[in-house]
C-alpha positions as semicolon CSV with decimal commas, in nm:
position;residue;x (nm);y (nm);z (nm)
1;M;1,817;17,396;3,705
2;H;1,721;17,618;3,996
3;L;1,547;17,419;4,266
4;R;1,325;17,699;4,385
5;Q;1,027;17,667;4,616
6;C;1,143;17,335;4,755
7;K;1,256;17,199;5,089
8;V;1,595;17,028;5,093
9;L;1,673;16,742;5,330
10;S;1,875;16,421;5,343
11;I;1,749;16,071;5,407
12;N;1,984;15,825;5,573
13;V;1,988;15,501;5,376
14;K;2,258;15,316;5,569
15;Q;2,537;15,382;5,817
16;G;2,735;15,679;5,693
17;T;2,536;15,721;5,371
18;S;2,251;15,957;5,293
19;V;2,059;16,061;4,981
20;P;1,974;16,429;4,915
21;C;1,601;16,483;4,878
22;F;1,430;16,791;4,728
23;Y;1,069;16,827;4,841
24;F;0,818;17,032;4,638
25;Y;0,471;17,125;4,755
26;F;0,356;17,124;4,392
27;T;0,521;17,057;4,059
28;S;0,424;16,941;3,712
29;S;0,612;16,610;3,711
30;T;0,905;16,494;3,922
31;N;1,032;16,282;3,632
32;Y;1,043;16,590;3,410
33;L;1,239;16,781;3,672
34;A;1,466;16,480;3,720
35;K;1,561;16,479;3,351
36;V;1,646;16,849;3,365
37;L;1,847;16,796;3,684
38;V;2,055;16,521;3,523
39;K;2,121;16,719;3,205
40;E;2,224;17,038;3,385
41;N;2,434;16,889;3,664
42;N;2,719;16,643;3,711
43;L;2,552;16,385;3,932
44;T;2,758;16,096;4,067
45;S;2,525;15,945;4,327
46;P;2,150;15,905;4,391
47;V;1,922;16,208;4,425
48;V;1,549;16,212;4,503
49;L;1,278;16,459;4,403
50;V;0,949;16,443;4,595
51;A;0,623;16,630;4,541
52;K;0,314;16,666;4,757
53;E;0,109;16,705;4,439
54;Q;0,174;16,682;4,066
55;G;-0,013;16,870;3,798
56;A;0,104;16,660;3,503
57;G;0,201;16,321;3,639
58;R;0,259;16,059;3,369
59;G;0,236;15,684;3,344
60;R;0,341;15,444;3,070
61;Y;0,261;15,548;2,712
62;D;0,217;15,909;2,828
63;R;-0,102;15,828;3,013
64;T;-0,214;16,073;3,278
65;F;-0,123;15,964;3,629
66;L;-0,354;16,122;3,887
67;S;-0,146;16,276;4,166
68;P;-0,374;16,432;4,430
69;K;-0,280;16,510;4,789
70;G;-0,233;16,207;5,009
71;G;0,015;16,015;4,796
72;V;0,391;15,995;4,772
73;Y;0,517;16,110;4,431
74;M;0,888;16,084;4,372
75;S;1,165;16,037;4,120
76;Y;1,467;15,838;4,231
77;I;1,771;15,925;4,018
78;T;2,077;15,705;4,012
79;P;2,369;15,614;3,784
80;A;2,273;15,290;3,605
81;E;2,422;14,973;3,474
82;E;2,379;14,891;3,106
83;N;2,064;14,685;3,161
84;F;1,833;14,930;3,330
85;S;1,504;14,762;3,236
86;V;1,518;14,527;3,537
87;W;1,529;14,827;3,769
88;A;1,158;14,871;3,712
89;L;1,106;14,518;3,843
90;Y;1,333;14,578;4,142
91;S;1,143;14,898;4,221
92;A;0,821;14,697;4,252
93;V;0,997;14,473;4,506
94;A;1,102;14,781;4,704
95;V;0,743;14,911;4,710
96;K;0,611;14,573;4,823
97;R;0,862;14,571;5,110
98;V;0,758;14,920;5,216
99;L;0,389;14,830;5,223
100;V;0,468;14,532;5,445
101;R;0,664;14,759;5,678
102;L;0,362;14,991;5,686
103;G;0,153;14,704;5,818
104;V;0,006;14,535;5,512
105;D;-0,018;14,156;5,518
106;K;0,218;14,033;5,245
107;N;-0,045;13,786;5,128
108;R;-0,262;14,079;5,017
109;L;0,013;14,207;4,787
110;A;0,106;14,102;4,436
111;I;0,290;14,233;4,132
112;K;0,161;14,229;3,775
113;W;0,437;14,224;3,513
114;P;0,626;14,442;3,470
115;N;0,584;14,666;3,773
116;D;0,224;14,722;3,881
117;V;0,203;14,674;4,258
118;L;-0,140;14,544;4,361
119;L;-0,314;14,544;4,698
120;D;-0,621;14,320;4,713
121;G;-0,603;14,296;4,335
122;K;-0,611;14,671;4,274
123;K;-0,325;14,898;4,172
124;I;-0,177;15,095;4,461
125;C;0,143;15,214;4,298
126;G;0,251;15,325;3,954
127;I;0,615;15,301;3,848
128;L;0,761;15,472;3,541
129;P;1,131;15,403;3,470
130;E;1,310;15,630;3,226
131;S;1,673;15,676;3,131
132;V;1,888;15,977;3,050
133;V;2,236;15,966;2,903
134;K;2,483;16,238;2,992
135;G;2,819;16,074;2,950
136;D;2,700;15,792;3,173
137;R;2,349;15,649;3,177
138;F;2,115;15,747;3,459
139;V;1,794;15,573;3,555
140;I;1,498;15,776;3,679
141;I;1,242;15,575;3,870
142;G;0,917;15,770;3,877
143;L;0,693;15,638;4,152
144;G;0,345;15,727;4,271
145;L;0,219;15,546;4,581
146;N;-0,140;15,595;4,697
147;V;-0,099;15,623;5,073
148;N;-0,374;15,838;5,226
149;T;-0,533;15,913;4,891
150;K;-0,912;15,947;4,895
151;M;-1,099;15,739;4,642
152;E;-1,310;16,036;4,532
153;D;-0,983;16,190;4,411
154;L;-0,923;15,876;4,202
155;D;-1,276;15,865;4,063
156;E;-1,159;15,807;3,705
157;V;-0,975;15,487;3,801
158;K;-1,150;15,380;4,120
159;S;-1,257;15,047;3,972
160;I;-0,895;14,938;3,930
161;A;-0,707;15,147;4,189
162;T;-0,685;15,164;4,566
163;S;-0,491;15,336;4,841
164;L;-0,338;15,221;5,166
165;Y;-0,600;15,416;5,361
166;T;-0,888;15,272;5,158
167;A;-0,765;14,915;5,198
168;T;-0,670;14,929;5,568
169;G;-0,883;15,210;5,715
170;K;-0,570;15,361;5,871
171;K;-0,373;15,667;5,770
172;A;0,004;15,645;5,747
173;S;0,276;15,908;5,780
174;L;0,375;16,034;5,434
175;T;0,716;16,128;5,574
176;K;0,769;15,776;5,702
177;A;0,649;15,625;5,374
178;T;0,885;15,849;5,176
179;K;1,186;15,761;5,391
180;L;1,109;15,390;5,368
181;L;1,076;15,410;4,989
182;V;1,410;15,586;4,949
183;K;1,582;15,338;5,180
184;E;1,435;15,035;5,007
185;L;1,509;15,168;4,657
186;Y;1,869;15,232;4,756
187;S;1,894;14,889;4,916
188;V;1,730;14,684;4,641
189;F;1,963;14,825;4,375
190;E;2,265;14,725;4,588
191;E;2,153;14,368;4,653
192;D;2,229;14,044;4,472
193;E;2,036;14,053;4,145
194;K;1,935;13,687;4,148
195;A;1,798;13,712;4,503
196;V;1,592;14,020;4,414
197;L;1,462;13,859;4,095
198;D;1,361;13,548;4,291
199;E;1,174;13,770;4,539
200;Y;1,005;13,944;4,246
201;K;0,893;13,618;4,085
202;A;0,764;13,486;4,417
203;C;0,497;13,758;4,428
204;L;0,438;13,790;4,052
205;E;0,075;13,698;3,993
206;T;0,127;13,701;3,615
207;L;0,309;13,368;3,616
208;G;0,086;13,078;3,517
209;K;-0,175;13,301;3,353
210;I;-0,267;13,339;2,988
211;V;-0,156;13,685;2,879
212;T;-0,183;13,891;2,565
213;R;-0,003;14,203;2,450
214;G;-0,139;14,479;2,231
215;D;0,028;14,344;1,920
216;G;-0,151;14,009;1,958
217;V;0,128;13,802;2,113
218;T;-0,055;13,558;2,343
219;G;0,052;13,266;2,559
220;K;0,102;13,130;2,908
221;A;0,345;13,328;3,124
222;I;0,601;13,077;3,248
223;S;0,903;13,274;3,372
224;V;1,096;13,602;3,388
225;E;1,448;13,631;3,249
226;S;1,737;13,805;3,425
227;D;1,691;14,104;3,191
228;G;1,328;14,144;3,302
229;A;1,169;13,986;2,994
230;L;0,849;13,790;3,047
231;V;0,867;13,444;2,891
232;I;0,542;13,315;2,743
233;E;0,468;12,981;2,586
234;N;0,216;12,898;2,313
235;Q;0,174;12,648;2,029
236;K;0,459;12,811;1,837
237;G;0,709;12,777;2,122
238;T;0,845;13,025;2,378
239;H;0,871;13,400;2,329
240;N;1,029;13,676;2,533
241;I;0,829;13,995;2,586
242;N;1,083;14,266;2,654
243;W;0,861;14,572;2,653
244;G;0,504;14,694;2,697
245;E;0,236;14,559;2,922
246;V;0,008;14,259;2,912
247;C;-0,356;14,182;2,977
248;Y;-0,493;13,857;3,111
249;A;-0,677;13,663;2,846
250;K;-0,785;13,317;2,730
251;L;-0,644;13,132;2,436
252;S;-0,887;13,083;2,148
253;K;-0,986;12,724;2,086
């Protein structure tokens, strides 16, 4: 993979450690480039790809993810443990921490299982975890954070989405936001798993609500397992939801 038309820099994540970062003014999808980068190179440590704009950003289930100017769009690549599904949850914790450091009151933030980060009840960040195996397994955390994004550029999803600028009336430095995201992603994956999961559950608005999945599984969300599964309870007992996404619903009488 030839990383043409990009700016190369390093972001310090802790004393004596930095992560290489490749910055593109425009690309199709940083996750796509990340997969190519893993397959064509012998990576042994984290690498980050960042784009000012994406032409073909993707969300879960191959949905289009709008990526206009004003946001931070990145793919964080790192060697992974066997259970990589919880990394999506940990990534949401990292984003929440960054938003607090950018001045957002933590009480305005929440997470919807598995990894939708909400500000004032609206989605401010999309996270798409993917994995690639090349000898070892690598996790690619695709992340799109609406920082200074204008709502007219999110017209298709404006009823459910927001940006930091829209919610606070203040613009933030995209460079600062990018550096904070890389640092927090690096940090959260190094921390004690139980402590991070507890932090995740503490801001998970899904707990206590009646949820339903596309295949009809419905029940009250009561917990999250160490592997990231959402535990729901209904008249038939408890069930673990290990994949997909859920909608809030009411049980039929």
